[in-house]
Amino acid sequence: MQYQNSGKSDESILVCNAGSGSLEMQLWEDGQLKDSTTTEGEQHKLLDDFTAFLTHSTPCDYILHRVVHMGDVEQNPLRVNDEILALIKHWQPLAPLHNGIALALIEKGKARWPDAQQFVFSDSALYSDLPEHARHYPLPGKLSSGWPIKKYGFHGLAHQSQWRLLQEQKQYSRVITIQLGGGSSLTAWQDGKVLDTTMGFTPTDGVPMTTRSGGVDPNIVLHLIEREHYSVAQLNKLFNHEAGLLGLSGVSGDYRDLKISEEPAAKFAIAVFSYRLTQAIGSLMAVMGGVDAIGFGGGLAENQPALREACLQPIAGLGVVVSSENNDAENELCAIHSENSSTDIWISPNQECNEMHSQFKTYKEKVLL
Ligand SMILES: Nc1ncnc2c1ncn2[C@@H]1O[C@H](COP(=O)(O)OP(=O)(O)O)[C@@H](O)[C@H]1O
Ligand SMILES: CC(=O)OP(=O)(O)O
Ligand SMILES: [Mg+2]
């Protein structure tokens, strides 16, 4: 992978989206997308790929980063300064798979291109006005003053980009956007406002993921501490790195491996994942009293038709009917519902980098110019 800016330009922007298992980079020059690439792997590999990019590219004017956890942020973007760096570090323990790599990218960017202006986009800003009844856990208040315990929600840029794509097709009122990649989450939208989302205080809550558990009974944690003598580090490893598809299958957290595995536990892991997705879709439908459109985005949701079909099949009786024929499409924006479905169903590819670029353009016109 090698990039080269095409020499002099009035304005060049590098957009970086570090996920738990992938790094997406886009290079924009004078409003045109010049280059786009995604690499997958462990975080040290993603960092090496970023360093290779910086080494081979001429300096950009702006670098934009997605940051998963910064607590309460209402507006994107935020200009990187010492206070913002401290905020990302402060929330790092609650996004152990994400904030560290975002900090490393910011530091590498600054070291290589000291004159570039860097900005961050909170993955939670979309959820800053969640309804209060959806935001709060049934717990007493003021349990952790430095890190208020409530639902922050994540994948905001991914869900926002999917929602925009769907709106461009038709003005839907009740929408569920589904993001399935390294992390997985679902968001309910009514008339452009988010009503609820499955991730919570951290990106480990909600549905199961590649290596994250999703929501579990809190007494499991107490039990593991009391009777099995787990330490904090062991619990972190268990719930963030060893659970989800990996924990259930004992084979891999990567859906592609599970699909071709002969192990019964691999099929079981897929069945549990699909079941939990159905449950989550059903609960968000209940929140809105139905759903007019469902969108599937993210590397996993966009590329695995059988999973899309499996998680929707149990709710066909609620009017959500997939067309097996249309559903075979991969990776592109397209409708996959059948003629008799009362809900439209789409593959709505996640475009987090485009979302950041477009929000930055608006910000720049309003604030920087
Ligand atoms: N063909 C595929 N089948 C299943 N999963 C895939 C496929 N391609 C990519 N993925 C998964 O999707 C992820 C990339 O999608 P993305 O939505 O960017 O998620 P993330 O940012 O969490 O890595 C990869 O890390 C991998 O886990
Ligand atoms: C928030 C989150 O889980 O992000 P990703 O899917 O990119 O790991
Ligand atoms: Mg990603």
XYZ file of C-alpha atoms and ligand atoms in Angstrom:
405
model
C 0.000 0.000 0.000
C 1.503 3.310 -1.017
C -0.010 6.708 -1.428
C 1.284 9.814 -3.086
C -0.486 13.143 -2.994
C -0.589 14.562 -6.482
C 1.779 17.427 -5.716
C 0.564 20.912 -4.857
C -3.053 21.457 -3.921
C -4.983 24.203 -2.151
C -6.183 21.886 0.550
C -5.528 18.282 1.423
C -7.300 16.314 4.134
C -6.414 12.907 5.512
C -9.357 11.153 7.181
C -8.549 8.252 9.543
C -10.998 5.783 11.011
C -9.340 3.362 13.404
C -11.722 0.536 14.367
C -11.014 -2.415 16.632
C -9.948 -4.563 13.679
C -9.453 -2.237 10.751
C -8.042 1.124 9.713
C -9.686 3.095 6.948
C -7.920 6.088 5.413
C -9.144 8.561 2.836
C -7.143 11.265 1.175
C -9.081 14.279 -0.119
C -7.603 17.039 -2.265
C -9.599 20.158 -3.077
C -12.860 18.391 -2.270
C -12.073 15.343 -4.429
C -11.481 11.880 -3.033
C -7.998 10.951 -4.292
C -7.324 7.734 -2.453
C -9.080 5.367 -0.110
C -7.877 2.222 1.556
C -8.799 -0.129 4.369
C -6.428 -2.500 6.091
C -7.310 -5.157 8.632
C -5.401 -6.755 11.470
C -4.053 -6.334 14.977
C -3.447 -2.800 16.211
C 0.342 -2.908 15.774
C -0.185 -3.802 12.087
C -2.677 -0.968 11.644
C -0.156 1.437 13.177
C 2.551 0.182 10.819
C 0.203 0.766 7.859
C -0.428 4.314 9.067
C 3.301 4.973 9.454
C 3.887 3.672 5.924
C 1.284 6.075 4.637
C 2.837 9.053 6.412
C 6.287 8.135 5.124
C 5.217 7.978 1.490
C 2.844 10.908 1.367
C 3.444 14.643 1.087
C 2.099 16.636 4.069
C -1.645 17.211 4.423
C -3.204 20.404 5.769
C -5.689 18.617 8.003
C -5.893 15.200 9.657
C -9.280 14.024 10.924
C -9.679 11.147 13.381
C -12.613 9.172 14.710
C -12.327 8.767 18.491
C -14.612 6.241 20.144
C -14.907 7.449 23.763
C -14.635 11.043 24.965
C -17.583 11.055 27.372
C -20.172 13.792 26.781
C -19.476 15.512 23.477
C -22.304 17.341 21.729
C -20.654 18.718 18.627
C -18.151 17.422 16.094
C -15.364 18.086 15.314
C -13.036 19.189 18.121
C -9.621 20.654 17.440
C -6.825 18.561 18.944
C -5.031 20.329 21.791
C -3.644 19.272 25.196
C -7.097 19.321 26.776
C -8.567 17.029 24.098
C -5.609 14.651 24.347
C -6.153 14.486 28.128
C -9.864 13.790 27.564
C -9.116 10.881 25.196
C -6.661 9.442 27.756
C -9.181 9.921 30.576
C -11.788 7.793 28.753
C -9.287 5.253 27.404
C -9.971 2.608 30.120
C -13.607 2.532 28.951
C -12.705 1.996 25.291
C -9.676 -0.267 25.648
C -9.804 -1.424 22.012
C -10.062 2.060 20.542
C -8.792 5.189 22.309
C -5.193 3.963 22.454
C -4.858 3.564 18.704
C -6.545 6.935 18.069
C -4.009 8.608 20.399
C -1.155 6.815 18.644
C -2.363 8.023 15.222
C -2.629 11.610 16.490
C 0.892 11.458 17.929
C 2.360 9.954 14.767
C 0.570 12.554 12.644
C 1.949 15.391 14.770
C 5.484 14.014 14.740
C 5.552 13.582 10.967
C 3.561 16.666 9.879
C 3.854 19.232 12.731
C 2.076 21.915 10.682
C -1.025 19.847 9.943
C -4.118 20.787 11.938
C -5.709 17.762 13.591
C -9.365 17.313 14.550
C -11.257 14.539 16.308
C -14.830 13.289 15.852
C -16.586 11.694 18.804
C -18.328 8.417 18.020
C -20.945 9.349 20.666
C -21.884 12.909 19.649
C -24.859 11.583 17.687
C -26.351 10.284 20.931
C -25.921 13.460 22.987
C -29.670 14.084 22.996
C -30.900 10.532 23.539
C -34.180 10.589 25.473
C -33.431 10.507 29.215
C -35.399 7.284 29.774
C -33.203 5.541 27.178
C -29.972 7.072 28.470
C -30.047 5.867 32.071
C -29.312 2.466 33.564
C -31.583 1.420 36.411
C -28.920 2.285 38.992
C -28.616 5.007 41.639
C -27.029 8.229 40.365
C -23.548 9.597 41.132
C -21.750 6.246 41.257
C -18.646 7.474 39.424
C -18.263 11.238 39.271
C -15.341 11.372 36.812
C -17.038 8.930 34.428
C -20.827 9.386 34.836
C -22.496 6.002 34.405
C -25.061 6.186 31.613
C -25.459 5.192 27.993
C -23.112 7.137 25.676
C -23.664 5.078 22.510
C -20.972 4.543 19.862
C -20.616 4.017 16.095
C -22.358 7.392 15.744
C -20.563 8.261 12.504
C -21.357 4.847 11.014
C -25.053 5.045 11.902
C -25.305 8.650 10.745
C -23.768 7.787 7.369
C -26.167 4.864 6.919
C -29.158 6.993 7.882
C -28.155 9.657 5.349
C -27.869 7.059 2.585
C -31.314 5.692 3.421
C -32.845 9.179 3.467
C -31.422 9.790 0.015
C -33.466 6.810 -1.198
C -36.741 7.784 0.525
C -37.857 9.959 3.454
C -38.360 7.143 5.947
C -39.818 7.938 9.359
C -38.905 4.917 11.548
C -35.487 3.496 10.751
C -33.138 0.917 12.285
C -29.503 1.128 11.208
C -27.371 -1.938 11.903
C -23.563 -1.687 12.029
C -21.756 -5.028 12.105
C -17.953 -5.076 11.877
C -15.337 -5.665 14.586
C -17.859 -4.045 16.921
C -21.617 -4.340 16.397
C -24.499 -2.051 17.292
C -28.001 -1.041 16.240
C -29.680 2.380 16.399
C -33.362 3.359 16.253
C -34.279 6.620 14.475
C -37.589 8.413 14.345
C -37.869 11.358 11.957
C -34.119 11.907 12.049
C -33.794 11.754 15.846
C -32.091 8.841 17.579
C -34.370 7.152 20.102
C -32.068 4.410 21.348
C -28.969 2.416 20.561
C -27.569 -0.883 21.804
C -24.072 0.145 22.968
C -23.978 1.801 26.370
C -21.488 3.087 28.950
C -18.838 1.428 26.802
C -18.669 -0.210 23.347
C -18.811 -3.623 25.042
C -22.552 -3.355 25.794
C -25.365 -4.477 23.493
C -25.238 -7.377 21.033
C -22.308 -9.856 20.914
C -19.361 -8.907 18.679
C -16.269 -10.547 17.216
C -14.455 -10.677 20.571
C -16.728 -8.624 22.850
C -19.519 -10.193 24.917
C -22.220 -7.572 24.527
C -24.518 -7.182 27.547
C -24.403 -9.900 30.220
C -25.877 -10.410 33.694
C -23.782 -8.168 36.039
C -23.712 -10.929 38.650
C -21.523 -12.949 36.276
C -18.811 -10.361 36.978
C -19.322 -10.579 40.753
C -19.293 -14.353 40.579
C -16.033 -14.449 38.605
C -14.385 -12.121 41.123
C -15.691 -13.856 44.235
C -15.520 -17.519 43.342
C -13.062 -17.700 40.433
C -10.711 -14.959 41.688
C -10.589 -12.996 38.427
C -8.559 -9.789 38.465
C -9.610 -6.587 36.668
C -7.103 -7.355 33.901
C -8.509 -10.862 33.447
C -12.076 -9.540 33.317
C -11.081 -6.961 30.718
C -9.418 -9.685 28.622
C -12.445 -11.946 28.962
C -15.182 -9.430 28.061
C -13.293 -7.455 25.398
C -10.890 -9.913 23.801
C -12.063 -13.472 24.446
C -15.873 -13.347 24.318
C -18.432 -12.880 21.517
C -18.007 -15.032 18.399
C -14.518 -16.040 19.511
C -15.594 -17.108 22.986
C -18.678 -18.965 21.804
C -16.907 -20.839 19.005
C -13.450 -21.373 20.461
C -12.416 -21.160 16.780
C -12.246 -17.503 15.721
C -13.928 -14.130 16.143
C -13.916 -13.678 12.369
C -17.252 -14.632 10.827
C -15.458 -15.709 7.626
C -13.560 -18.394 9.558
C -16.700 -19.572 11.331
C -18.593 -19.925 8.073
C -16.096 -22.413 6.661
C -15.338 -24.202 9.930
C -16.511 -27.808 10.427
C -16.684 -27.303 14.213
C -20.262 -27.503 15.583
C -19.308 -24.700 18.008
C -18.672 -22.393 15.023
C -22.251 -22.915 13.789
C -23.517 -22.461 17.336
C -21.685 -19.123 17.670
C -23.321 -17.886 14.454
C -26.723 -19.044 15.726
C -26.324 -17.178 19.032
C -25.135 -14.028 17.225
C -28.065 -14.134 14.828
C -30.536 -14.752 17.685
C -29.241 -11.750 19.641
C -29.475 -9.555 16.542
C -33.115 -10.584 16.044
C -33.838 -9.756 19.685
C -32.214 -6.329 19.328
C -34.095 -5.512 16.118
C -37.359 -6.561 17.778
C -36.740 -4.398 20.820
C -35.961 -1.318 18.691
C -39.083 -1.989 16.609
C -41.057 -1.984 19.854
C -39.520 1.374 20.835
C -40.819 2.926 17.591
C -44.036 0.917 17.233
C -42.748 -0.623 13.987
C -40.069 0.102 11.403
C -40.239 1.552 7.886
C -36.649 0.802 6.849
C -33.765 -1.311 8.099
C -30.203 -0.725 6.838
C -27.266 -3.117 7.119
C -23.752 -1.636 7.082
C -20.218 -2.529 8.174
C -17.748 -5.091 6.848
C -19.668 -8.031 8.285
C -23.236 -6.930 7.531
C -22.412 -5.805 3.986
C -20.712 -9.049 3.007
C -22.673 -11.830 4.690
C -26.110 -12.324 3.087
C -26.878 -15.470 5.098
C -26.510 -13.574 8.374
C -28.818 -10.791 7.166
C -31.417 -13.359 6.175
C -31.028 -15.425 9.361
C -31.523 -12.520 11.757
C -34.574 -11.210 9.880
C -36.256 -14.540 9.140
C -37.880 -14.845 12.623
C -39.606 -11.442 12.206
C -41.043 -12.089 8.736
C -44.428 -12.359 10.493
C -43.993 -8.709 11.577
C -43.819 -7.644 7.927
C -40.021 -7.604 7.619
C -39.468 -9.877 4.618
C -36.122 -10.327 2.834
C -35.938 -11.307 -0.824
C -33.443 -14.194 -1.008
C -32.613 -13.237 -4.569
C -31.911 -9.530 -3.890
C -30.156 -10.351 -0.644
C -27.330 -12.078 -2.509
C -25.923 -8.685 -3.526
C -22.725 -7.734 -1.701
C -21.114 -4.528 -0.594
C -23.262 -2.074 -2.521
C -26.163 0.168 -1.736
C -29.234 -1.853 -2.713
C -32.716 -2.818 -1.568
C -33.033 -6.434 -0.439
C -36.670 -6.669 0.694
C -39.291 -8.704 -1.065
C -42.333 -7.191 -2.759
C -44.646 -8.185 0.082
C -42.465 -6.685 2.827
C -44.026 -3.765 4.669
C -40.525 -2.719 5.800
C -37.893 -1.706 3.251
C -34.572 -3.458 3.875
C -31.296 -2.134 2.493
C -27.614 -2.803 2.363
C -26.515 0.713 3.315
C -22.708 0.711 3.351
C -21.067 2.380 6.294
C -19.207 5.523 5.170
C -17.635 6.876 8.347
C -14.779 8.654 6.559
C -17.123 10.363 4.090
C -19.276 11.409 7.039
C -16.283 12.966 8.815
C -15.176 14.722 5.642
C -18.609 16.146 4.986
C -19.081 17.294 8.614
C -15.629 18.888 8.487
C -16.499 20.795 5.332
C -19.560 22.271 7.035
C -17.530 23.087 10.175
C -14.809 24.728 8.127
C -17.229 26.920 6.234
C -18.921 28.023 9.472
C -16.034 28.195 11.928
C -12.628 28.182 10.292
C -13.183 30.505 7.384
N -16.369 -10.505 4.036
C -16.484 -10.350 5.345
N -17.195 -11.212 6.081
C -17.323 -11.068 7.418
N -16.763 -10.089 8.120
C -16.033 -9.193 7.445
C -15.847 -9.267 6.032
N -15.074 -8.226 5.657
C -14.775 -7.542 6.777
N -15.356 -8.113 7.856
C -15.313 -7.638 9.256
O -15.661 -6.268 9.239
C -14.633 -5.465 9.822
C -14.497 -4.166 9.046
O -15.726 -3.524 9.032
P -15.978 -2.144 9.792
O -17.413 -1.855 9.634
O -15.040 -1.112 9.339
O -15.670 -2.562 11.290
P -14.493 -2.204 12.300
O -14.270 -0.737 12.181
O -15.113 -2.582 13.587
O -13.301 -3.026 11.977
C -13.376 -6.317 9.769
O -12.513 -5.968 10.820
C -13.949 -7.724 9.920
O -14.172 -8.004 11.303
C -17.323 1.428 18.633
C -16.770 0.222 17.977
O -16.966 -0.868 18.448
O -16.071 0.429 16.874
P -15.460 -0.658 15.876
O -16.583 -1.488 15.360
O -14.863 0.182 14.816
O -14.486 -1.474 16.638
Mg -14.375 0.551 10.666
